[in-house]
Short mmCIF file of C-alpha atoms in Angstrom, two decimals:
data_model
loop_
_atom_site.label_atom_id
_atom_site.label_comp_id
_atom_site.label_asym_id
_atom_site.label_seq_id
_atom_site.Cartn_x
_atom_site.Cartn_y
_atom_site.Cartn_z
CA UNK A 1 13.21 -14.11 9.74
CA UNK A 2 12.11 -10.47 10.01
CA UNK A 3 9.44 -8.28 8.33
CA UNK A 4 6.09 -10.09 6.53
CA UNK A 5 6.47 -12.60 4.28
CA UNK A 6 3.61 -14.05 2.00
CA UNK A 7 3.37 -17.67 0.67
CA UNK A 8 3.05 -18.87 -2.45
CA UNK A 9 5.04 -16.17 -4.38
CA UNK A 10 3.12 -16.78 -7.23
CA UNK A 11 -0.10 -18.96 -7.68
CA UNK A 12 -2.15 -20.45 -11.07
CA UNK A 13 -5.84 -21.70 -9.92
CA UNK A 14 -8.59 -22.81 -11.95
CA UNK A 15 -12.31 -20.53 -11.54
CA UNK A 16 -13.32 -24.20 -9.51
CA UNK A 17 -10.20 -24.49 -7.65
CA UNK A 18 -9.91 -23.66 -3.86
CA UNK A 19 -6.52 -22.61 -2.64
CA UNK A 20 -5.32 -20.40 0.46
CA UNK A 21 -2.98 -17.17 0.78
CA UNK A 22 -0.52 -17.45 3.48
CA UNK A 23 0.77 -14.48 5.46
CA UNK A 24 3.32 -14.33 8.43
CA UNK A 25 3.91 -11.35 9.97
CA UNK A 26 7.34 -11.74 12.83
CA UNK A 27 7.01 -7.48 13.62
CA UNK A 28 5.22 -8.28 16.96
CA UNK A 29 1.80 -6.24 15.26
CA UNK A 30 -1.61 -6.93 16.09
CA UNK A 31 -3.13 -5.64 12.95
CA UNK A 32 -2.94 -7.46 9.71
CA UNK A 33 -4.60 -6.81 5.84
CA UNK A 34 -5.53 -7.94 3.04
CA UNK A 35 -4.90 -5.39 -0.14
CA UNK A 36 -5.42 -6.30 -3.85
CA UNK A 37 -3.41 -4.95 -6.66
CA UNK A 38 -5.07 -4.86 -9.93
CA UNK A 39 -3.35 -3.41 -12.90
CA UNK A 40 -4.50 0.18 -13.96
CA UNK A 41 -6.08 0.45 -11.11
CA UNK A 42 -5.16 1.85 -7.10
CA UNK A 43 -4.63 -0.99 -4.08
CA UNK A 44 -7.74 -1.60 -2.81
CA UNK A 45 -8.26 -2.56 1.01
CA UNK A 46 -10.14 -5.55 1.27
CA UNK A 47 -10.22 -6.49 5.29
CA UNK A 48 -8.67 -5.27 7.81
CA UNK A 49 -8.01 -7.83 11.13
CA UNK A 50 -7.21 -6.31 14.82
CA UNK A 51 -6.24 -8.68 17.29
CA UNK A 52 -7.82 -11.34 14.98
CA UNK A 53 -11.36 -9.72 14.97
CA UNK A 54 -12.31 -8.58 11.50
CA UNK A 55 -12.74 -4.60 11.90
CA UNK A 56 -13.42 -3.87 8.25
CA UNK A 57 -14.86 -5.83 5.29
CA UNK A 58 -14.27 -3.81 2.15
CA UNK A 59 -17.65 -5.14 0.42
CA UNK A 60 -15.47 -8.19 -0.64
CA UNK A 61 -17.18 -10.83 -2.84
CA UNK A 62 -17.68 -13.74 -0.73
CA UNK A 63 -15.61 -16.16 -3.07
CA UNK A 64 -12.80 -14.59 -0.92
CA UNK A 65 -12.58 -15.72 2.94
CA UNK A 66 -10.17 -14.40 5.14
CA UNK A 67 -9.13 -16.06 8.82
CA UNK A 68 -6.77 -14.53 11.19
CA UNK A 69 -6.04 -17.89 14.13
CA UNK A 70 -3.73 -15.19 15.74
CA UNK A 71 -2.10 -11.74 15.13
CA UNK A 72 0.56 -13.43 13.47
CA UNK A 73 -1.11 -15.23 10.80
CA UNK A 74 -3.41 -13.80 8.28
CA UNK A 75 -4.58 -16.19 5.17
CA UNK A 76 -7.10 -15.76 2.05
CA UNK A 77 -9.14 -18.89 1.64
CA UNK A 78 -9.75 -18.45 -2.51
CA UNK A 79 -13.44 -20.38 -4.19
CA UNK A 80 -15.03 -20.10 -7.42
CA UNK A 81 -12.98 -16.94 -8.59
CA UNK A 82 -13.05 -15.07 -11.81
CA UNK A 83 -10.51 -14.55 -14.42
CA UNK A 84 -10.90 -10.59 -13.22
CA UNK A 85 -9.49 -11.71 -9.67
CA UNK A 86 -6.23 -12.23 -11.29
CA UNK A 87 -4.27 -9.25 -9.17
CA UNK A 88 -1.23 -9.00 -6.97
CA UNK A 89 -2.65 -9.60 -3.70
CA UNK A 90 -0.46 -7.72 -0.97
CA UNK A 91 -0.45 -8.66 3.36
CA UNK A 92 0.26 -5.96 5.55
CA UNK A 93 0.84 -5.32 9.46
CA UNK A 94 0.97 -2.41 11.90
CA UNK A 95 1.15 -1.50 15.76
CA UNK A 96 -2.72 -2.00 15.66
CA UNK A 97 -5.48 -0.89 13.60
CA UNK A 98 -6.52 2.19 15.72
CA UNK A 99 -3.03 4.01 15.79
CA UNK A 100 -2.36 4.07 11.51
CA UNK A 101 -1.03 7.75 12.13
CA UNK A 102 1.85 6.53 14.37
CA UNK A 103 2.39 3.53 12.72
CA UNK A 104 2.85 2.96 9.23
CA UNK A 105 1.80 -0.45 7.53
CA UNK A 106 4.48 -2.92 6.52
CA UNK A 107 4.00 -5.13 3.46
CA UNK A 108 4.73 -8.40 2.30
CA UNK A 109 6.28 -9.29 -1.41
CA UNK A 110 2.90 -10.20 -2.30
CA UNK A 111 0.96 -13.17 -4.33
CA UNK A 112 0.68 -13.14 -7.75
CA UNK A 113 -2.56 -14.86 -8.37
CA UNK A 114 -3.94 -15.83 -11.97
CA UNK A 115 -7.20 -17.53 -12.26
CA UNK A 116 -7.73 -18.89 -15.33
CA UNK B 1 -15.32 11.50 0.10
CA UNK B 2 -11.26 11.30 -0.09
CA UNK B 3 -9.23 10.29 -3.06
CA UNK B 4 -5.67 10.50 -3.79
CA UNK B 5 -4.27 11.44 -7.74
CA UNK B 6 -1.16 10.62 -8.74
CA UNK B 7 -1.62 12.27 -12.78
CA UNK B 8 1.82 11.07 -14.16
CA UNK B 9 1.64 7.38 -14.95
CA UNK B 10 5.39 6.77 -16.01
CA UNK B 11 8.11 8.86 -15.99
CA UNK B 12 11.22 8.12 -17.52
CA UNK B 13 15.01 9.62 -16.90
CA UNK B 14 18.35 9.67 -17.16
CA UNK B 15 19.95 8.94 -14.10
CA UNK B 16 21.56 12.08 -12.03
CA UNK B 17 18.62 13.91 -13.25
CA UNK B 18 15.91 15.46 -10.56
CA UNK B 19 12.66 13.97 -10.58
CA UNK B 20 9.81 15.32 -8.89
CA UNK B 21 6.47 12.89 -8.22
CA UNK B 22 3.02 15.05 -8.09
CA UNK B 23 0.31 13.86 -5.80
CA UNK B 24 -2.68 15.71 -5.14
CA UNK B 25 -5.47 14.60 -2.65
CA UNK B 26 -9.24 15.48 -1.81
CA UNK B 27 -10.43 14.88 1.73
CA UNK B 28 -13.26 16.95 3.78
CA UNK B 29 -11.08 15.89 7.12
CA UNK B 30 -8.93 18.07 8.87
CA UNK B 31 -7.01 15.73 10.37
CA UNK B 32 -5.20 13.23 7.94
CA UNK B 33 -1.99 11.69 7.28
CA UNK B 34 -0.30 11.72 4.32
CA UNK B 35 2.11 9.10 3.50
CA UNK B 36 4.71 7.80 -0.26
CA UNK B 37 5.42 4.11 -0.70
CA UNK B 38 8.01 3.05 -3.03
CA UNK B 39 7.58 -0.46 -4.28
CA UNK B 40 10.19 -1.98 -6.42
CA UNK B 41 10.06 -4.86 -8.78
CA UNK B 42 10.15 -7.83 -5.80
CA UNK B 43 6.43 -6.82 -4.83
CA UNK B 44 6.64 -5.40 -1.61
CA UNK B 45 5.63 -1.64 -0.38
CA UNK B 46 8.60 -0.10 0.94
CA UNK B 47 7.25 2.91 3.68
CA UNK B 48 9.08 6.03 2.74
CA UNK B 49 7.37 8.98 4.91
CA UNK B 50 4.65 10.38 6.61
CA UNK B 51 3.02 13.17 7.19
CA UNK B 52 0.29 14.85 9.41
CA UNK B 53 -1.90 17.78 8.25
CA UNK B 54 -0.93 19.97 10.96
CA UNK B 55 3.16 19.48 9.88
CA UNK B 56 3.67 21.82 6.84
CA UNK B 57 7.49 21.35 6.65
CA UNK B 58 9.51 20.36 4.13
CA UNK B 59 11.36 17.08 4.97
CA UNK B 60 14.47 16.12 3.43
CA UNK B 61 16.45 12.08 4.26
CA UNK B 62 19.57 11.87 1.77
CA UNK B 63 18.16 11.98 -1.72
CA UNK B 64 14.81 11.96 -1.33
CA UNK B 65 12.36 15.31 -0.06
CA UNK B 66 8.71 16.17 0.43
CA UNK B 67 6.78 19.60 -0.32
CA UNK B 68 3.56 19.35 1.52
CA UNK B 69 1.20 21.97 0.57
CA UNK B 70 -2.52 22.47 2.02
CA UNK B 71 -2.69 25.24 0.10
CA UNK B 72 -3.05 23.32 -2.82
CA UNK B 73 -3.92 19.72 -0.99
CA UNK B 74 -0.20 18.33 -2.62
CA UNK B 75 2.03 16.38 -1.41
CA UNK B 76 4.68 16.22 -3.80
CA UNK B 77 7.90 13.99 -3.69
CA UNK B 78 11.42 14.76 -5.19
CA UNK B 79 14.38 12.45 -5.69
CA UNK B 80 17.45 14.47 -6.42
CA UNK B 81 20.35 12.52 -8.37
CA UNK B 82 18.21 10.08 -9.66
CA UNK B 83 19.91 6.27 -9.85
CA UNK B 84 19.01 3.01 -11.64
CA UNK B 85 17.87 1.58 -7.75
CA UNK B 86 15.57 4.29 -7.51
CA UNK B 87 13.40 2.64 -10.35
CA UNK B 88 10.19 1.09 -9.18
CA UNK B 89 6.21 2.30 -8.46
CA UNK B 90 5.68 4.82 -6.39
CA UNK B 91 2.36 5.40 -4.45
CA UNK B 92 1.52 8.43 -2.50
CA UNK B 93 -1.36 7.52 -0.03
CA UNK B 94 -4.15 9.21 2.51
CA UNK B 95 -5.48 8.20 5.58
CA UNK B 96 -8.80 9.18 6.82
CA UNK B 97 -9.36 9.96 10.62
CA UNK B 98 -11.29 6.77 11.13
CA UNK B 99 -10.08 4.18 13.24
CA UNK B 100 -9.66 1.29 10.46
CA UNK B 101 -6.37 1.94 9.50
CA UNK B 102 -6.98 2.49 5.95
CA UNK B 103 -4.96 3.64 3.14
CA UNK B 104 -6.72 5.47 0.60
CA UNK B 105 -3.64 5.24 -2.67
CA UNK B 106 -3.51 6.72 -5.73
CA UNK B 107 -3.09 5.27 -9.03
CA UNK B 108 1.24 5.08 -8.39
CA UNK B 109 3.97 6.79 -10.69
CA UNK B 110 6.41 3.97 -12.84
CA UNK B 111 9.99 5.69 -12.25
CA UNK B 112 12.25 4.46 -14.37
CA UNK B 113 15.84 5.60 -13.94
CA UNK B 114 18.08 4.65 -17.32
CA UNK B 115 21.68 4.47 -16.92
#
């Protein structure tokens, strides 16, 4: 299996449930993100993981957690969200975090989260 | 402060046509790269090119070309001979010289190609 691939494809959660975002990245990168996709609105970075430090925390509402155990593995521990959370949430990978002009990022299919 | 505007939200053609995708950016940097992402109805963002500031030229790959312009801070994107595949969201992008490896996107383009 090649590229990034994000698990579950598609996810229904209660504002009380906790749940987790899997992402898998088999491109050999040491960088790894988090993105949202809201509708009517433009992706929105939310952290950004090098070597699995966190190198950027987009002023991300603390209901959302991320962990990185390794460069491989990214996930999105979810608590206590909103109905407005409800978004595409995208993973992404690349060469590293410090070298985005040689090295384009490389997205997964996504998670289609609704919190209801 | 750097933002990226893609003004058409939808576009809609016939397929063969040409189709041209406006983006237009704002960024105080002189060094930047400029990049389009196609991403079609399974979800995923499908890297199409990129572009440094100092690289004015044209680029053409099969169907597809690019017309970057500092002139007037574009970065526009043109799909000649449209098809049905080509149908999805298109996002034109901006990355600031920081070290973060941040995409700045704009608000994406709906393509849809109609048989």
């Amino acid at each position: 299996e090649t590229g990034v691939t994000q698990t579950p494809r598609h996810l229904v959660m209660g504002m009380t449930n906790k749940k987790s975002l899997k992402c898998e990245q088999h491109l050999g990168h040491n960088a790894m993100y988090w993105y949202k996709q809201s509708a009517k609105k433009p992706l929105e970075l939310m952290f950004v993981y090098s070597l699995e430090e966190r190198v950027e925390n987009n002023s991300v509402p603390s209901r959302f957690s991320p962990e990185c155990p390794n460069s491989s593995h990214l996930f999105l521990h979810l608590h206590t969200l909103q109905p407005e959370d409800s978004a595409l949430y995208l993973c992404a990978s690349s060469q590293d975090s410090k070298s985005s002009y040689n090295s384009p990022l490389h997205f997964g299919n996504g998670t289609r989260l609704t919190v209801t | 402060a750097q933002k990226v505007t893609q003004a058409q939200t939808e576009i809609s053609v016939v397929e063969k046509e040409d189709v041209t995708l406006d983006c237009v950016y704002e960024t105080r940097d002189t060094t930047y790269y400029l990049f389009w992402y196609k991403q079609p109805p399974s979800g995923e963002l499908v890297f199409l090119i990129r572009r440094n500031s100092f690289d004015e030229q044209n680029e053409i790959s099969g169907r597809y070309s690019w017309n970057f312009q500092k002139s007037t801070s574009s970065f526009n994107f043109t799909i000649t001979a449209s098809q049905v595949v080509d149908s999805a969201v298109y996002f034109c992008a901006l990355t600031p010289p920081d070290n973060t490896g941040k995409l700045i996107f704009g608000q994406g383009t709906t393509l849809q190609v109609k048989p």
